[in-house]
Coordinates of C-alpha atoms in Angstrom, one line a residue:
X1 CA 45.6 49.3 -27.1
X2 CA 42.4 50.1 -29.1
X3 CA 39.5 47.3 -29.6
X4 CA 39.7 45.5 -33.3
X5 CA 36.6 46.0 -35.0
X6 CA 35.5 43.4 -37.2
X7 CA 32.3 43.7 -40.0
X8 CA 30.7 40.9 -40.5
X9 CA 28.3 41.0 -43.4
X10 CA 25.9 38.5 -43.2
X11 CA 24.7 37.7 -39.4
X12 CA 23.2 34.3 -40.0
X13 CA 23.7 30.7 -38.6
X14 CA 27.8 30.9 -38.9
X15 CA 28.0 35.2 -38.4
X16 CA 26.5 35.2 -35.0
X17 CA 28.0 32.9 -33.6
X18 CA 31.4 34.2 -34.5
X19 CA 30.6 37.5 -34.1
X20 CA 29.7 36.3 -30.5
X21 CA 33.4 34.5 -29.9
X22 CA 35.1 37.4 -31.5
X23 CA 33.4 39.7 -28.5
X24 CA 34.5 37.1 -25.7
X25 CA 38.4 37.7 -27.3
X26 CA 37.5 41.5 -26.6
X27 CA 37.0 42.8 -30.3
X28 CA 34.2 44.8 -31.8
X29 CA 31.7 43.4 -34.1
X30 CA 29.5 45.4 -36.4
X31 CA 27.1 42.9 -38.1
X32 CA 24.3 43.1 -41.0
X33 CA 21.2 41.7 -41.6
X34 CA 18.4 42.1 -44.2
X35 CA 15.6 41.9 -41.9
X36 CA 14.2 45.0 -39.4
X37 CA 13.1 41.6 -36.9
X38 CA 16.3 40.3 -36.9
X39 CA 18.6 43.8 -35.3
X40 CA 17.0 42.7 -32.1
X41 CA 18.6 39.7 -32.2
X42 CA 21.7 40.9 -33.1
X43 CA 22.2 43.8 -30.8
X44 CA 21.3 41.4 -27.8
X45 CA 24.5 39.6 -28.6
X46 CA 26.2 42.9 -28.5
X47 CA 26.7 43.5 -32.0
X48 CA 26.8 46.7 -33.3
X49 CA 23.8 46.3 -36.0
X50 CA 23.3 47.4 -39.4
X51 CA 20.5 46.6 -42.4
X52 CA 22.4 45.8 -45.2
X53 CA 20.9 44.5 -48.4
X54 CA 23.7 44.5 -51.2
X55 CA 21.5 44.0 -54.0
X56 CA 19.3 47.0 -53.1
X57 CA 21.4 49.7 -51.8
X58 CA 24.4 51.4 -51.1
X59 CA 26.2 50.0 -48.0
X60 CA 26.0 52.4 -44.9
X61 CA 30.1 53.8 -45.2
X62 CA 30.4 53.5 -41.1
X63 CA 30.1 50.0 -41.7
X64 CA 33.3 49.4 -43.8
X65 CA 35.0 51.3 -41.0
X66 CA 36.6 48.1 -39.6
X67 CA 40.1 46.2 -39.3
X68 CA 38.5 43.1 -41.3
X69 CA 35.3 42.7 -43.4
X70 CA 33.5 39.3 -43.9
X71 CA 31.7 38.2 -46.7
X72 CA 29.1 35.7 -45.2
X73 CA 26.4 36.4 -47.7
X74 CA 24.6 34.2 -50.5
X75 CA 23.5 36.6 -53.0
X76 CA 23.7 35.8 -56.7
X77 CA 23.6 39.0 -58.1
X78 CA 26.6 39.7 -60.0
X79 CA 26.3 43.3 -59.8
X80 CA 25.9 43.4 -56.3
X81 CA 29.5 42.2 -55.6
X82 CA 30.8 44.6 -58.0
X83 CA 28.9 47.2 -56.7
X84 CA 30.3 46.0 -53.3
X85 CA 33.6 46.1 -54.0
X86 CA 32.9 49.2 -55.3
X87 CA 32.3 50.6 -52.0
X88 CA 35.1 48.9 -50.4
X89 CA 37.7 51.0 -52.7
X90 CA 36.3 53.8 -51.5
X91 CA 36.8 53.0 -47.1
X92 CA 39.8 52.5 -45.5
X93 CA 39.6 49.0 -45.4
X94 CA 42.4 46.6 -46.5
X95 CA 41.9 43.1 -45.5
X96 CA 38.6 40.8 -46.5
X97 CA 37.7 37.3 -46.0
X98 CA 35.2 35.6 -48.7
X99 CA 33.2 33.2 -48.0
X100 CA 32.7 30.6 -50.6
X101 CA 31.8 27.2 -50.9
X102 CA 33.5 23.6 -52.2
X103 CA 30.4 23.4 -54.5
X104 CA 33.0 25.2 -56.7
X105 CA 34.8 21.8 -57.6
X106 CA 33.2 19.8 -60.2
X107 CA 32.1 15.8 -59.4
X108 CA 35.1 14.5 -61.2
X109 CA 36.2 11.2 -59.0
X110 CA 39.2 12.8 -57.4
X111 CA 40.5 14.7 -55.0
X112 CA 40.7 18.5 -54.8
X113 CA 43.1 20.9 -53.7
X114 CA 43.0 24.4 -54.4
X115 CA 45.1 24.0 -57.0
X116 CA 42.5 22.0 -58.5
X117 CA 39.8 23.1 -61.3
X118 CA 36.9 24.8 -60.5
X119 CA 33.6 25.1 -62.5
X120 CA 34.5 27.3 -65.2
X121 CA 30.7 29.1 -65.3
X122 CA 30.3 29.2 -61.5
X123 CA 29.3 32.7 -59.9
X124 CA 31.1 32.0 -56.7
X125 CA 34.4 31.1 -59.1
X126 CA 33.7 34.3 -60.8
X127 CA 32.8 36.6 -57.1
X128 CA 36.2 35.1 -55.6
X129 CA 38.2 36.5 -59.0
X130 CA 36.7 39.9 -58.2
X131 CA 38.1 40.2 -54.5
X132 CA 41.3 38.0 -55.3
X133 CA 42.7 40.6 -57.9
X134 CA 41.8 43.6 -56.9
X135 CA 44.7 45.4 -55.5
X136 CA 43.1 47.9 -53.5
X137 CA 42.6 45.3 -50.3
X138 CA 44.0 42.0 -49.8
X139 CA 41.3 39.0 -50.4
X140 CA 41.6 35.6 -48.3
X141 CA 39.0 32.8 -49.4
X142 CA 37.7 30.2 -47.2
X143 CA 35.7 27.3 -49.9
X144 CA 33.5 25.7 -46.7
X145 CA 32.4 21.9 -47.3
X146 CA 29.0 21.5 -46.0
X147 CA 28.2 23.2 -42.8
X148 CA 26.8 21.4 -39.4
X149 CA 26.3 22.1 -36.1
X150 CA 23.6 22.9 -33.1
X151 CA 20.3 23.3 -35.1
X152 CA 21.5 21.9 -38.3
X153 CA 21.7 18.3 -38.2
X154 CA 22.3 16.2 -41.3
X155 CA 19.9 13.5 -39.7
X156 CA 16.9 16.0 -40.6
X157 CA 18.4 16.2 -44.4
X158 CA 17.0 13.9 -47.0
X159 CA 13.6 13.7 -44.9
X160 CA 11.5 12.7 -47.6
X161 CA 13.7 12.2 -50.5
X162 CA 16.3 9.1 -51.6
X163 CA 19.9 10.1 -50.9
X164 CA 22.2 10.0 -54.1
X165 CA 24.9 8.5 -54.5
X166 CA 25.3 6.5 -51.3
X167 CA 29.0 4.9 -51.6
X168 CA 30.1 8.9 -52.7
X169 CA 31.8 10.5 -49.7
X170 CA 31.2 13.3 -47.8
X171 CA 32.6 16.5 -47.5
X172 CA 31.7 18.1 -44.5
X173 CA 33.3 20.7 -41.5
X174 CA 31.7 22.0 -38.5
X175 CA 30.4 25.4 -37.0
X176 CA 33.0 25.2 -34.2
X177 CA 36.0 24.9 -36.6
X178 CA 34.6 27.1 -39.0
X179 CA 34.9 29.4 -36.5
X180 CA 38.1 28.5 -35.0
X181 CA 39.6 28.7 -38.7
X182 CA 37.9 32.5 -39.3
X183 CA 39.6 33.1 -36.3
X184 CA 42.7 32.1 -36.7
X185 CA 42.8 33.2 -40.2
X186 CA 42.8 37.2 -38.8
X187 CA 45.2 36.3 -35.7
X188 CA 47.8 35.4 -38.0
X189 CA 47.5 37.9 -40.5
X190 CA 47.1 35.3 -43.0
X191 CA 45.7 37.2 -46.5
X192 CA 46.2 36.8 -49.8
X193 CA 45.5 32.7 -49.6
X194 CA 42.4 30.5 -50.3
X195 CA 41.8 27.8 -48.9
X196 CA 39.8 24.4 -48.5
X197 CA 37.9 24.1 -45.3
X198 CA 36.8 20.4 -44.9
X199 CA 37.7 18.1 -41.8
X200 CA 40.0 15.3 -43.0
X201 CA 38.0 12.6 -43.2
X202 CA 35.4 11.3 -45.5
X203 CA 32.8 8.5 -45.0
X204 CA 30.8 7.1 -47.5
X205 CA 27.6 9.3 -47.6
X206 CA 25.9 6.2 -46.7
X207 CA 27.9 5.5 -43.4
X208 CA 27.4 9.1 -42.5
X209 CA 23.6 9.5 -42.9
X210 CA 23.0 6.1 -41.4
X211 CA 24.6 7.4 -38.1
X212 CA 23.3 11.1 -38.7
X213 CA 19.9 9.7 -38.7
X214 CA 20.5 7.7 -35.9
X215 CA 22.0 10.3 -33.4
X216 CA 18.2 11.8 -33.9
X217 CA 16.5 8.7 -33.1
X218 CA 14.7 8.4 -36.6
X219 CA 14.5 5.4 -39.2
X220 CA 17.6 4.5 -41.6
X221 CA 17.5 6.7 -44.4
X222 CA 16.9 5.6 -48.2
X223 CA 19.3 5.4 -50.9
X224 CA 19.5 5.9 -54.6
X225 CA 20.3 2.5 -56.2
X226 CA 22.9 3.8 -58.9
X227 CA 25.2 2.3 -61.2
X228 CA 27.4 4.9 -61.9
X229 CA 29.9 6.4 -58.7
X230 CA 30.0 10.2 -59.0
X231 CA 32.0 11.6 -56.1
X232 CA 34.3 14.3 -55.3
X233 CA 36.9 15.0 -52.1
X234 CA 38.2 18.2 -50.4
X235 CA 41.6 17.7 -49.4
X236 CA 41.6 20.5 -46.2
X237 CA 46.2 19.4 -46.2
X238 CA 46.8 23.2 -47.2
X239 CA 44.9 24.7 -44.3
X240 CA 46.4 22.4 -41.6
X241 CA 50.1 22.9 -42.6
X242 CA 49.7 26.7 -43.2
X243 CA 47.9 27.7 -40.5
X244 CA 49.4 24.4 -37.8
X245 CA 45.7 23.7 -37.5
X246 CA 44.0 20.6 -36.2
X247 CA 40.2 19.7 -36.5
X248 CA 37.9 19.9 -33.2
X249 CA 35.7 17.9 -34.8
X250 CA 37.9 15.2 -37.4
X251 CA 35.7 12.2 -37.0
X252 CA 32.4 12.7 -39.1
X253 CA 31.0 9.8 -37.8
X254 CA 31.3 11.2 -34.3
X255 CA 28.6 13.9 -34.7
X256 CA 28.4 16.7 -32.3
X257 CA 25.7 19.6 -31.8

């Protein structure tokens, strides 16, 4: 049985290290960067390495040549995702994964499913259109909460600023289940979806930074005295019942490297 080959585009924090648990399940991984410094990097974790910068160029065509691409990147340029897409029609290539963000949802005191609105003049709301109806491949979107894990710690955030809106709650997931998610995601075949990606469970932002700040051994942090609460929470239920998944890291209070 032949190797899967995976593209991830986008090698940074999160596309490494998936890249690098993809190759201990025995797939292939062809991964991009922007910078000439970083291939080293890459190509010592045994990814096949490419320079990739949407915004400036055409994609190299060997690099679509893959079971499943994966959009990891943060550009803002419009016309670089169309032009990307572009290049997708024209490979072999049939399955994507988008990766977007929860910053999607507006602070509206609620809850938010996927079902939910989104910010009607947001880029990523109008990038995740783009792969979601085009019927050429088949789009899934992952909206990540805020990403942690090994060398970023949210006791190092806020370091010299106040922290907003201290009794809001936080909507947060970590590297590992990001991962495990991605992962699962391709085992299952599971396209055509989006979904929220945020561990069930939601301290106040003031519990969480309090402890966050302690794991490090630094000071308590310092709040924003406001009047008004402004909050929003990611509800991850579609995630878990669709894909039977359960959190490695559920309790944000119980923070892990």
């Amino acid at each position: 049985m032949s190797k899967k080959v995976y593209s991830i585009l986008g090698c940074g924090w999160l596309g490494i290290s998936l890249a690098e648990f993809l190759i201990q399940k025995n797939a292939v991984i062809k991964g991009s960067t922007r910078s000439e410094e970083k291939l080293k990097v890459l190509k010592e974790s045994g990814i096949q390495s490419f320079i990739v910068d949407v915004e400036k160029e055409i994609v190299d065509s060997d690099f679509f040549n893959c079971d499943v691409l994966l959009i990891m990147i943060t550009s803002k340029d419009i016309n670089a995702y169309q032009n990307l897409v572009n290049q997708i029609e024209k490979s072999r290539l049939k399955k994507v994964i988008f990766i977007s963000s929860t910053s999607v949802y507006p602070r509206n005191n609620k809850t938010y499913t996927e079902k939910d609105e989104t910010i009607d003049d947001a880029l990523l709301v109008w990038v995740e259109e783009l792969f979601r109806s085009n019927p050429n491949f088949k789009t899934t979107i992952i909206r990540f909460a805020g990403l942690y894990g090994g060398k970023r710690q949210p006791g190092n955030w806020f370091a010299k600023k106040e922290i907003p809106q201290p009794n809001g709650f936080v909507n947060m997931i970590h590297r590992d289940d990001c991962i495990k998610i991605i992962s699962k995601i391709i085992e299952e075949d599971v396209f055509e979806e989006t979904f929220n990606a945020c561990a069930d469970h939601h301290p106040t932002r003031k519990e969480f930074y309090i402890k966050a700040r302690k794991k490090l051994g630094k000071s308590e942090p310092i709040f924003k005295t406001e009047s008004k609460l402004i909050f929003k929470k990611i509800s991850p239920t579609k995630l878990i019942n669709r894909l039977n998944y359960q959190f490695i890291h559920n309790d944000l209070l119980d923070l892990k490297d």
